[in-house]
């Protein structure tokens, strides 16, 4: 029976998926482990599940020799040495889309709060004032929402915003099919000039660094508000501080920051601290009970599919082979160096053992190839050893 080891208090929805699939040897740990304790806890495990705190570097991956697949029960995969995992034939899965709804809901909630000036009004009541003025407070109905980055989250924000009566514009570097009545803007400038609320949903990295800077912030409508729940590097915080201080922007909501505290007791360092027209949240856009449950289910399903069939669709570091119903008696999973002749050698070794290949899928990615081969008989230990000993082989298993 294949053992599954889960760290960091992964949501029980994962265990439900494993058990429903017939896996009963499931070991769970509440916290993240390190060093020898981590390696010892993974002994005999075929699959391991981690969240963001467990570090899978080369030393850990090399020591955990039984592990065939890693599931990151989160969005990010920086905690795993992905290249090394691929070099040792270990696919890594994550849950990139499980929390899109959570982020979208937060953004819409913040849009409503900012246009109603709730952050300031809330602070005033706490300070002992009872200022009932409607000045500067607006409904979001009929206002224009500008979405920068119309991907998974951005497009969902747009759909929800339209249901509340907003007019939706978006700008994306790729051509995107608009959902409902959303309109694509050919340039960021055109979007900024027209939007009452601007929300950012682009990836991080060099191409989006500081796309909201003193020039682009000045292009926003006077009295507009900015929401960033994407990546901290996307907004020049000093320029935003200036734009809010001068009164050009009426407010902002930030969930992500250029430099974020490492732990719960570390304060955020930002010039925006103390501004009553700014909502600051600790990178919790995607953190809800529902998203944790979805993540548990989504990653567990990918691990189950891999353990049963070798399917790697959605793996972040590996050639992606989609699920196909096995067409033979046994399935051979062969990870190899992507060099000429390896597939021919694989087929010859199988043929020499007297087995017929009845189905085969191959995908390559960079230096590696991954072939799933269905054969019409049992795969012996001798054949498996021959395949494993071929110089082009990275890893070979049967399911
Ligand atoms: P996605 O990859 O589905 O969409 C990103 C979109 O941005 C794509 O359509 C892409 O073409 C577009 N894009 C890239 N560069 C652009 C540019 N310079 N200008 C305009 N559009 C550009 O990503 P997804 O899943 O929607 O995530 C969006 C962001 O949200 C990511 O940065 C992600 O890390 C972040 N995120 C934040 C969370 C939080 O807790 N605050 C939770 C989940 C995701």
Short mmCIF file of C-alpha atoms and ligand atoms in Angstrom, two decimals:
data_model
loop_
_atom_site.label_atom_id
_atom_site.label_comp_id
_atom_site.label_asym_id
_atom_site.label_seq_id
_atom_site.Cartn_x
_atom_site.Cartn_y
_atom_site.Cartn_z
CA UNK A 1 0.00 0.00 0.00
CA UNK A 2 1.36 3.42 -0.97
CA UNK A 3 2.04 5.72 1.98
CA UNK A 4 1.06 9.37 1.89
CA UNK A 5 2.63 11.82 4.35
CA UNK A 6 1.07 15.25 4.85
CA UNK A 7 2.70 18.15 6.73
CA UNK A 8 1.54 21.57 7.96
CA UNK A 9 -2.03 20.78 8.96
CA UNK A 10 -3.33 20.30 5.44
CA UNK A 11 -7.12 20.59 5.26
CA UNK A 12 -8.98 17.30 6.02
CA UNK A 13 -10.57 17.48 2.55
CA UNK A 14 -7.26 16.02 1.24
CA UNK A 15 -7.54 12.95 3.48
CA UNK A 16 -11.13 12.46 2.31
CA UNK A 17 -9.96 12.35 -1.32
CA UNK A 18 -7.15 9.88 -0.56
CA UNK A 19 -9.44 7.61 1.46
CA UNK A 20 -12.17 7.69 -1.16
CA UNK A 21 -9.54 6.56 -3.67
CA UNK A 22 -8.58 3.62 -1.45
CA UNK A 23 -5.38 4.98 0.12
CA UNK A 24 -5.44 4.20 3.84
CA UNK A 25 -1.79 4.62 4.88
CA UNK A 26 -1.97 8.37 5.47
CA UNK A 27 0.29 10.03 8.06
CA UNK A 28 -0.43 13.65 9.00
CA UNK A 29 1.78 16.16 10.82
CA UNK A 30 0.45 19.41 12.23
CA UNK A 31 3.56 21.47 11.64
CA UNK A 32 6.44 21.85 9.21
CA UNK A 33 9.57 19.80 9.99
CA UNK A 34 13.16 20.38 8.99
CA UNK A 35 16.38 18.42 8.48
CA UNK A 36 16.60 14.86 9.74
CA UNK A 37 13.17 14.97 11.37
CA UNK A 38 11.63 15.86 8.01
CA UNK A 39 13.50 13.10 6.17
CA UNK A 40 12.65 10.53 8.88
CA UNK A 41 8.96 11.49 8.72
CA UNK A 42 8.94 10.79 4.97
CA UNK A 43 10.42 7.30 5.23
CA UNK A 44 8.56 4.90 2.95
CA UNK A 45 6.30 7.65 1.59
CA UNK A 46 5.30 7.53 -2.09
CA UNK A 47 3.63 10.95 -1.98
CA UNK A 48 4.16 13.92 0.32
CA UNK A 49 2.07 17.01 0.81
CA UNK A 50 3.44 20.29 2.14
CA UNK A 51 2.39 23.93 2.36
CA UNK A 52 4.64 26.96 2.16
CA UNK A 53 6.82 26.43 5.25
CA UNK A 54 8.39 23.04 4.47
CA UNK A 55 11.59 23.49 2.48
CA UNK A 56 12.34 20.81 -0.11
CA UNK A 57 15.88 21.55 -1.17
CA UNK A 58 18.31 19.19 -2.91
CA UNK A 59 19.43 17.57 0.34
CA UNK A 60 15.88 16.78 1.45
CA UNK A 61 14.77 15.56 -1.99
CA UNK A 62 17.86 13.34 -2.34
CA UNK A 63 17.36 11.83 1.11
CA UNK A 64 13.65 11.13 0.53
CA UNK A 65 14.36 8.46 -2.07
CA UNK A 66 10.96 6.70 -1.84
CA UNK A 67 9.04 9.87 -2.71
CA UNK A 68 7.62 9.76 -6.24
CA UNK A 69 5.52 12.91 -6.18
CA UNK A 70 5.23 16.15 -4.19
CA UNK A 71 2.02 18.10 -3.65
CA UNK A 72 2.24 21.76 -2.61
CA UNK A 73 -1.12 22.41 -0.93
CA UNK A 74 -0.86 26.12 -1.72
CA UNK A 75 -0.30 28.37 -4.73
CA UNK A 76 3.45 29.05 -4.58
CA UNK A 77 6.09 26.40 -5.23
CA UNK A 78 9.25 28.39 -4.33
CA UNK A 79 9.78 26.19 -1.29
CA UNK A 80 10.66 23.26 -3.57
CA UNK A 81 13.79 23.02 -5.72
CA UNK A 82 11.71 22.35 -8.84
CA UNK A 83 14.61 21.76 -11.22
CA UNK A 84 16.22 19.23 -8.91
CA UNK A 85 12.88 17.48 -8.40
CA UNK A 86 12.53 17.20 -12.20
CA UNK A 87 16.10 15.90 -12.47
CA UNK A 88 15.21 13.10 -10.08
CA UNK A 89 11.93 12.38 -11.91
CA UNK A 90 9.62 13.79 -9.24
CA UNK A 91 6.65 15.85 -10.47
CA UNK A 92 5.43 18.69 -8.25
CA UNK A 93 1.80 19.79 -8.18
CA UNK A 94 0.09 22.84 -6.66
CA UNK A 95 -3.35 24.46 -6.62
CA UNK A 96 -3.12 27.59 -8.73
CA UNK A 97 -6.84 28.34 -9.01
CA UNK A 98 -8.43 27.24 -5.74
CA UNK A 99 -8.55 30.69 -4.18
CA UNK A 100 -9.54 32.92 -7.09
CA UNK A 101 -13.07 33.42 -5.75
CA UNK A 102 -11.73 34.42 -2.32
CA UNK A 103 -9.53 37.13 -3.85
CA UNK A 104 -12.35 38.35 -6.10
CA UNK A 105 -14.76 38.70 -3.17
CA UNK A 106 -12.21 40.64 -1.10
CA UNK A 107 -11.58 43.05 -3.97
CA UNK A 108 -15.28 43.79 -4.43
CA UNK A 109 -15.77 44.24 -0.70
CA UNK A 110 -12.87 46.68 -0.63
CA UNK A 111 -14.23 48.57 -3.63
CA UNK A 112 -17.51 49.12 -1.78
CA UNK A 113 -15.77 50.12 1.47
CA UNK A 114 -13.41 52.55 -0.26
CA UNK A 115 -16.10 54.30 -2.33
CA UNK A 116 -18.19 54.72 0.84
CA UNK A 117 -15.11 56.07 2.73
CA UNK A 118 -15.66 53.38 5.37
CA UNK A 119 -12.00 53.14 6.48
CA UNK A 120 -12.03 56.82 7.55
CA UNK A 121 -15.55 56.66 9.00
CA UNK A 122 -14.70 53.53 10.98
CA UNK A 123 -11.60 55.20 12.39
CA UNK A 124 -13.59 58.34 13.33
CA UNK A 125 -16.21 56.38 15.26
CA UNK A 126 -13.48 54.53 17.14
CA UNK A 127 -11.97 57.93 18.00
CA UNK A 128 -15.30 59.13 19.45
CA UNK A 129 -16.76 61.11 16.53
CA UNK A 130 -20.20 60.71 14.97
CA UNK A 131 -19.83 62.31 11.56
CA UNK A 132 -22.85 61.33 9.44
CA UNK A 133 -21.87 63.29 6.33
CA UNK A 134 -22.50 61.71 2.90
CA UNK A 135 -19.74 63.79 1.33
CA UNK A 136 -17.40 61.73 -0.85
CA UNK A 137 -19.45 58.55 -0.32
CA UNK A 138 -20.70 56.77 -3.45
CA UNK A 139 -22.47 53.59 -4.47
CA UNK A 140 -20.48 51.29 -6.73
CA UNK A 141 -23.53 50.82 -8.97
CA UNK A 142 -22.92 52.61 -12.25
CA UNK A 143 -19.23 53.24 -11.50
CA UNK A 144 -16.43 52.04 -13.75
CA UNK A 145 -14.12 49.25 -12.62
CA UNK A 146 -10.78 49.00 -14.40
CA UNK A 147 -9.17 45.57 -14.18
CA UNK A 148 -5.48 45.34 -15.02
CA UNK A 149 -4.72 41.68 -15.84
CA UNK A 150 -7.83 39.81 -17.01
CA UNK A 151 -6.74 36.30 -16.02
CA UNK A 152 -8.35 33.88 -13.60
CA UNK A 153 -8.91 36.40 -10.82
CA UNK A 154 -9.37 39.56 -12.87
CA UNK A 155 -12.08 38.05 -15.06
CA UNK A 156 -13.93 36.71 -12.02
CA UNK A 157 -13.82 40.15 -10.36
CA UNK A 158 -15.32 41.55 -13.55
CA UNK A 159 -18.22 39.09 -13.61
CA UNK A 160 -19.10 39.75 -9.97
CA UNK A 161 -18.76 43.52 -10.41
CA UNK A 162 -21.18 43.52 -13.34
CA UNK A 163 -23.72 41.72 -11.16
CA UNK A 164 -23.49 44.74 -8.81
CA UNK A 165 -24.13 47.13 -11.67
CA UNK A 166 -20.58 48.25 -12.40
CA UNK A 167 -19.28 49.02 -15.86
CA UNK A 168 -16.19 46.87 -16.42
CA UNK A 169 -13.08 47.69 -18.43
CA UNK A 170 -9.99 45.56 -18.57
CA UNK A 171 -6.49 45.77 -19.92
CA UNK A 172 -4.36 42.72 -20.57
CA UNK A 173 -1.16 42.19 -22.53
CA UNK A 174 -2.73 39.10 -24.09
CA UNK A 175 -5.87 39.14 -26.18
CA UNK A 176 -8.71 37.96 -23.90
CA UNK A 177 -12.29 37.07 -24.61
CA UNK A 178 -14.44 39.51 -22.59
CA UNK A 179 -16.95 37.92 -20.23
CA UNK A 180 -20.46 39.46 -20.10
CA UNK A 181 -20.31 43.15 -21.05
CA UNK A 182 -16.69 43.80 -20.07
CA UNK A 183 -14.76 45.93 -22.57
CA UNK A 184 -11.11 45.54 -23.42
CA UNK A 185 -8.94 48.68 -23.29
CA UNK A 186 -6.05 48.76 -25.75
CA UNK A 187 -3.83 50.70 -23.35
CA UNK A 188 -3.37 50.96 -19.60
CA UNK A 189 -3.64 54.75 -19.90
CA UNK A 190 -7.12 54.55 -21.46
CA UNK A 191 -8.28 52.28 -18.65
CA UNK A 192 -6.83 54.47 -15.89
CA UNK A 193 -8.37 57.65 -17.31
CA UNK A 194 -11.89 56.19 -17.19
CA UNK A 195 -11.98 54.05 -14.04
CA UNK A 196 -13.39 54.97 -10.62
CA UNK A 197 -11.87 51.82 -9.14
CA UNK A 198 -8.67 50.28 -10.50
CA UNK A 199 -7.79 46.74 -9.42
CA UNK A 200 -4.55 44.95 -10.27
CA UNK A 201 -4.43 41.23 -11.10
CA UNK A 202 -1.17 40.77 -12.98
CA UNK A 203 1.68 38.36 -12.19
CA UNK A 204 4.82 39.55 -10.40
CA UNK A 205 8.23 39.81 -12.08
CA UNK A 206 10.22 42.29 -14.11
CA UNK A 207 7.53 42.98 -16.73
CA UNK A 208 4.98 44.23 -14.18
CA UNK A 209 7.34 45.91 -11.70
CA UNK A 210 6.02 49.32 -10.65
CA UNK A 211 3.43 49.46 -13.42
CA UNK A 212 1.60 51.76 -11.01
CA UNK A 213 4.13 54.57 -10.61
CA UNK A 214 3.97 58.38 -10.39
CA UNK A 215 3.12 58.65 -14.12
CA UNK A 216 0.39 56.00 -14.22
CA UNK A 217 -1.08 57.04 -10.85
CA UNK A 218 -1.40 60.58 -12.22
CA UNK A 219 -3.36 59.14 -15.17
CA UNK A 220 -6.04 57.82 -12.78
CA UNK A 221 -9.20 59.91 -12.34
CA UNK A 222 -9.09 62.38 -9.43
CA UNK A 223 -10.96 60.77 -6.52
CA UNK A 224 -10.49 57.22 -7.86
CA UNK A 225 -9.31 54.35 -5.68
CA UNK A 226 -6.65 51.68 -6.26
CA UNK A 227 -6.74 48.05 -5.11
CA UNK A 228 -3.75 45.72 -5.25
CA UNK A 229 -4.18 42.08 -4.27
CA UNK A 230 -1.71 40.76 -6.85
CA UNK A 231 1.98 41.22 -6.08
CA UNK A 232 3.73 43.85 -3.99
CA UNK A 233 6.24 44.67 -6.73
CA UNK A 234 3.50 46.01 -9.01
CA UNK A 235 2.96 49.33 -7.18
CA UNK A 236 5.57 52.00 -6.39
CA UNK A 237 4.54 52.58 -2.77
CA UNK A 238 6.23 55.98 -2.40
CA UNK A 239 4.43 57.23 -5.51
CA UNK A 240 1.13 55.89 -4.15
CA UNK A 241 1.77 57.57 -0.80
CA UNK A 242 2.33 60.83 -2.63
CA UNK A 243 -0.82 60.43 -4.71
CA UNK A 244 -2.94 59.71 -1.62
CA UNK A 245 -1.35 62.52 0.43
CA UNK A 246 -1.99 65.07 -2.31
CA UNK A 247 -5.65 63.99 -2.45
CA UNK A 248 -5.43 62.90 -6.09
CA UNK A 249 -6.52 59.38 -5.13
CA UNK A 250 -9.31 59.05 -2.58
CA UNK A 251 -8.16 55.74 -1.15
CA UNK A 252 -6.37 52.46 -1.63
CA UNK A 253 -6.50 48.86 -0.46
CA UNK A 254 -3.34 46.79 -0.43
CA UNK A 255 -3.04 43.11 0.39
CA UNK A 256 0.51 42.65 -0.90
CA UNK A 257 3.68 44.65 -0.35
CA UNK A 258 7.17 44.96 -1.88
CA UNK A 259 8.61 43.59 1.35
CA UNK A 260 6.34 41.58 3.63
CA UNK A 261 6.90 40.63 7.27
CA UNK A 262 8.17 37.09 7.80
CA UNK A 263 6.13 36.27 10.87
CA UNK A 264 3.06 37.18 12.89
CA UNK A 265 4.96 39.38 15.36
CA UNK A 266 6.84 41.41 12.76
CA UNK A 267 5.21 44.74 11.85
CA UNK A 268 4.78 45.89 8.27
CA UNK A 269 7.12 48.73 7.38
CA UNK A 270 5.31 51.08 4.98
CA UNK A 271 4.75 54.82 4.56
CA UNK A 272 1.05 54.01 4.25
CA UNK A 273 0.77 52.94 7.90
CA UNK A 274 -1.60 55.28 9.72
CA UNK A 275 -3.36 56.66 6.60
CA UNK A 276 -7.06 56.40 7.38
CA UNK A 277 -8.08 56.17 3.72
CA UNK A 278 -5.95 53.05 3.18
CA UNK A 279 -6.96 49.46 3.89
CA UNK A 280 -3.99 47.22 4.67
CA UNK A 281 -4.36 43.45 4.88
CA UNK A 282 -1.62 40.84 5.50
CA UNK A 283 -1.65 39.00 2.14
CA UNK A 284 -4.88 37.17 2.95
CA UNK A 285 -6.68 37.71 -0.35
CA UNK A 286 -6.85 34.00 -0.97
CA UNK A 287 -6.99 32.84 2.65
CA UNK A 288 -10.43 31.51 3.47
CA UNK A 289 -11.75 28.24 4.85
CA UNK A 290 -13.29 27.54 1.45
CA UNK A 291 -10.03 28.06 -0.40
CA UNK A 292 -8.16 25.79 2.03
CA UNK A 293 -10.77 23.11 1.49
CA UNK A 294 -10.58 23.55 -2.29
CA UNK A 295 -6.79 23.39 -2.20
CA UNK A 296 -6.90 20.18 -0.13
CA UNK A 297 -9.20 18.56 -2.64
CA UNK A 298 -7.53 19.89 -5.81
CA UNK A 299 -3.97 18.82 -4.93
CA UNK A 300 -5.05 15.48 -3.44
CA UNK A 301 -6.93 14.67 -6.65
CA UNK A 302 -3.82 15.41 -8.72
CA UNK A 303 -1.69 13.19 -6.46
CA UNK A 304 -4.21 10.34 -6.63
CA UNK A 305 -4.35 10.57 -10.41
CA UNK A 306 -0.56 10.47 -10.60
CA UNK A 307 -0.20 7.54 -8.20
CA UNK A 308 -2.83 5.54 -10.07
CA UNK A 309 -2.07 6.39 -13.67
CA UNK A 310 1.11 8.49 -13.89
CA UNK A 311 -0.85 11.49 -15.27
CA UNK A 312 1.09 14.73 -14.77
CA UNK A 313 -1.29 17.35 -16.21
CA UNK A 314 -0.86 20.51 -14.15
CA UNK A 315 2.62 19.60 -12.82
CA UNK A 316 4.73 22.74 -12.46
CA UNK A 317 8.15 21.22 -13.22
CA UNK A 318 7.48 18.24 -15.45
CA UNK A 319 6.37 17.17 -18.95
CA UNK A 320 2.56 17.21 -18.74
CA UNK A 321 0.88 13.96 -19.78
CA UNK A 322 -2.91 14.02 -19.38
CA UNK A 323 -4.92 11.15 -17.93
CA UNK A 324 -5.79 8.37 -20.34
CA UNK A 325 -7.56 5.20 -19.30
CA UNK A 326 -4.95 2.38 -19.19
CA UNK A 327 -5.25 0.21 -22.27
CA UNK A 328 -3.10 -2.74 -21.16
CA UNK A 329 -2.46 -4.92 -18.13
CA UNK A 330 0.43 -2.87 -16.72
CA UNK A 331 1.57 0.71 -17.16
CA UNK A 332 5.24 1.73 -17.27
CA UNK A 333 6.14 5.30 -16.23
CA UNK A 334 9.48 6.23 -17.73
CA UNK A 335 11.22 9.55 -17.11
CA UNK A 336 14.27 9.99 -19.28
CA UNK A 337 16.80 12.42 -20.67
CA UNK A 338 15.41 14.14 -23.74
CA UNK A 339 18.04 12.79 -26.16
CA UNK A 340 17.74 10.88 -29.46
CA UNK A 341 17.35 7.12 -29.20
CA UNK A 342 15.91 6.88 -25.68
CA UNK A 343 12.38 6.05 -26.81
CA UNK A 344 13.69 3.45 -29.27
CA UNK A 345 15.74 1.87 -26.48
CA UNK A 346 12.70 1.84 -24.17
CA UNK A 347 10.59 0.12 -26.83
CA UNK A 348 13.33 -2.41 -27.64
CA UNK A 349 13.86 -3.39 -24.01
CA UNK A 350 10.11 -3.90 -23.59
CA UNK A 351 9.89 -5.91 -26.85
CA UNK A 352 12.85 -8.10 -25.89
CA UNK A 353 10.97 -9.10 -22.73
CA UNK A 354 8.14 -10.41 -24.91
CA UNK A 355 5.61 -7.71 -24.03
CA UNK A 356 3.55 -5.87 -26.61
CA UNK A 357 3.04 -2.10 -26.32
CA UNK A 358 -0.70 -1.42 -26.60
CA UNK A 359 -0.68 2.32 -25.84
CA UNK A 360 1.87 5.06 -25.38
CA UNK A 361 1.94 8.79 -24.55
CA UNK A 362 5.06 10.94 -24.62
CA UNK A 363 5.73 14.54 -23.64
CA UNK A 364 9.01 16.39 -23.33
CA UNK A 365 9.95 19.50 -21.42
CA UNK A 366 13.43 20.92 -21.65
CA UNK A 367 15.98 18.27 -20.80
CA UNK A 368 13.45 15.61 -19.85
CA UNK A 369 10.96 13.32 -21.53
CA UNK A 370 8.18 11.37 -19.89
CA UNK A 371 6.63 8.32 -21.51
CA UNK A 372 3.62 6.41 -20.23
CA UNK A 373 3.53 2.98 -21.87
CA UNK A 374 0.74 0.42 -21.55
CA UNK A 375 1.75 -3.21 -22.13
CA UNK A 376 -0.29 -6.36 -22.51
CA UNK A 377 1.22 -8.34 -19.63
CA UNK A 378 2.89 -8.15 -16.24
CA UNK A 379 6.08 -6.13 -15.92
CA UNK A 380 8.67 -8.23 -14.10
CA UNK A 381 11.28 -6.91 -11.68
CA UNK A 382 13.95 -7.97 -14.20
CA UNK A 383 12.41 -5.82 -16.94
CA UNK A 384 12.01 -2.90 -14.55
CA UNK A 385 15.69 -3.17 -13.56
CA UNK A 386 16.73 -3.22 -17.24
CA UNK A 387 14.74 -0.07 -17.90
CA UNK A 388 16.11 1.60 -14.78
CA UNK A 389 19.68 0.71 -15.70
CA UNK A 390 19.51 2.24 -19.19
CA UNK A 391 21.82 5.30 -19.21
CA UNK A 392 19.03 7.55 -20.51
CA UNK A 393 16.64 6.68 -17.67
CA UNK A 394 15.98 9.17 -14.87
CA UNK A 395 13.27 7.16 -13.12
CA UNK A 396 11.10 4.19 -14.00
CA UNK A 397 8.09 2.73 -12.18
CA UNK A 398 5.09 0.54 -12.91
CA UNK A 399 1.48 1.06 -11.86
P1 LIG B 1 -3.39 34.77 -14.23
O1 LIG B 1 -2.07 34.32 -14.75
O2 LIG B 1 -4.58 33.92 -14.45
O3 LIG B 1 -3.71 36.24 -14.83
C1 LIG B 1 -2.76 37.24 -14.94
C2 LIG B 1 -3.12 38.06 -16.17
O4 LIG B 1 -2.29 39.21 -16.21
C3 LIG B 1 -2.92 37.31 -17.48
O5 LIG B 1 -4.10 37.37 -18.23
C4 LIG B 1 -1.76 38.06 -18.14
O6 LIG B 1 -1.84 38.04 -19.54
C5 LIG B 1 -1.96 39.44 -17.57
N1 LIG B 1 -0.80 40.31 -17.62
C6 LIG B 1 0.51 39.99 -17.49
N2 LIG B 1 1.28 41.09 -17.54
C7 LIG B 1 0.43 42.14 -17.73
C8 LIG B 1 0.62 43.54 -17.86
N3 LIG B 1 1.84 44.09 -17.80
N4 LIG B 1 -0.46 44.32 -18.06
C9 LIG B 1 -1.71 43.76 -18.12
N5 LIG B 1 -1.94 42.44 -17.99
C10 LIG B 1 -0.88 41.65 -17.80
O7 LIG B 1 -3.16 35.05 -12.68
P2 LIG B 1 -4.25 35.02 -11.52
O8 LIG B 1 -4.39 33.62 -11.03
O9 LIG B 1 -5.45 35.76 -11.95
O10 LIG B 1 -3.46 35.84 -10.38
C11 LIG B 1 -3.24 37.23 -10.52
C12 LIG B 1 -2.31 37.72 -9.42
O11 LIG B 1 -2.90 37.51 -8.15
C13 LIG B 1 -0.95 37.02 -9.37
O12 LIG B 1 0.05 37.98 -9.18
C14 LIG B 1 -1.04 36.15 -8.13
O13 LIG B 1 0.23 35.91 -7.55
C15 LIG B 1 -1.92 36.99 -7.24
N6 LIG B 1 -2.61 36.28 -6.17
C16 LIG B 1 -2.72 36.90 -4.95
C17 LIG B 1 -3.37 36.28 -3.90
C18 LIG B 1 -3.48 36.97 -2.59
O14 LIG B 1 -3.61 36.29 -1.57
N7 LIG B 1 -3.48 38.28 -2.55
C19 LIG B 1 -3.92 34.93 -4.05
C20 LIG B 1 -3.85 34.40 -5.39
C21 LIG B 1 -3.19 35.06 -6.40
#
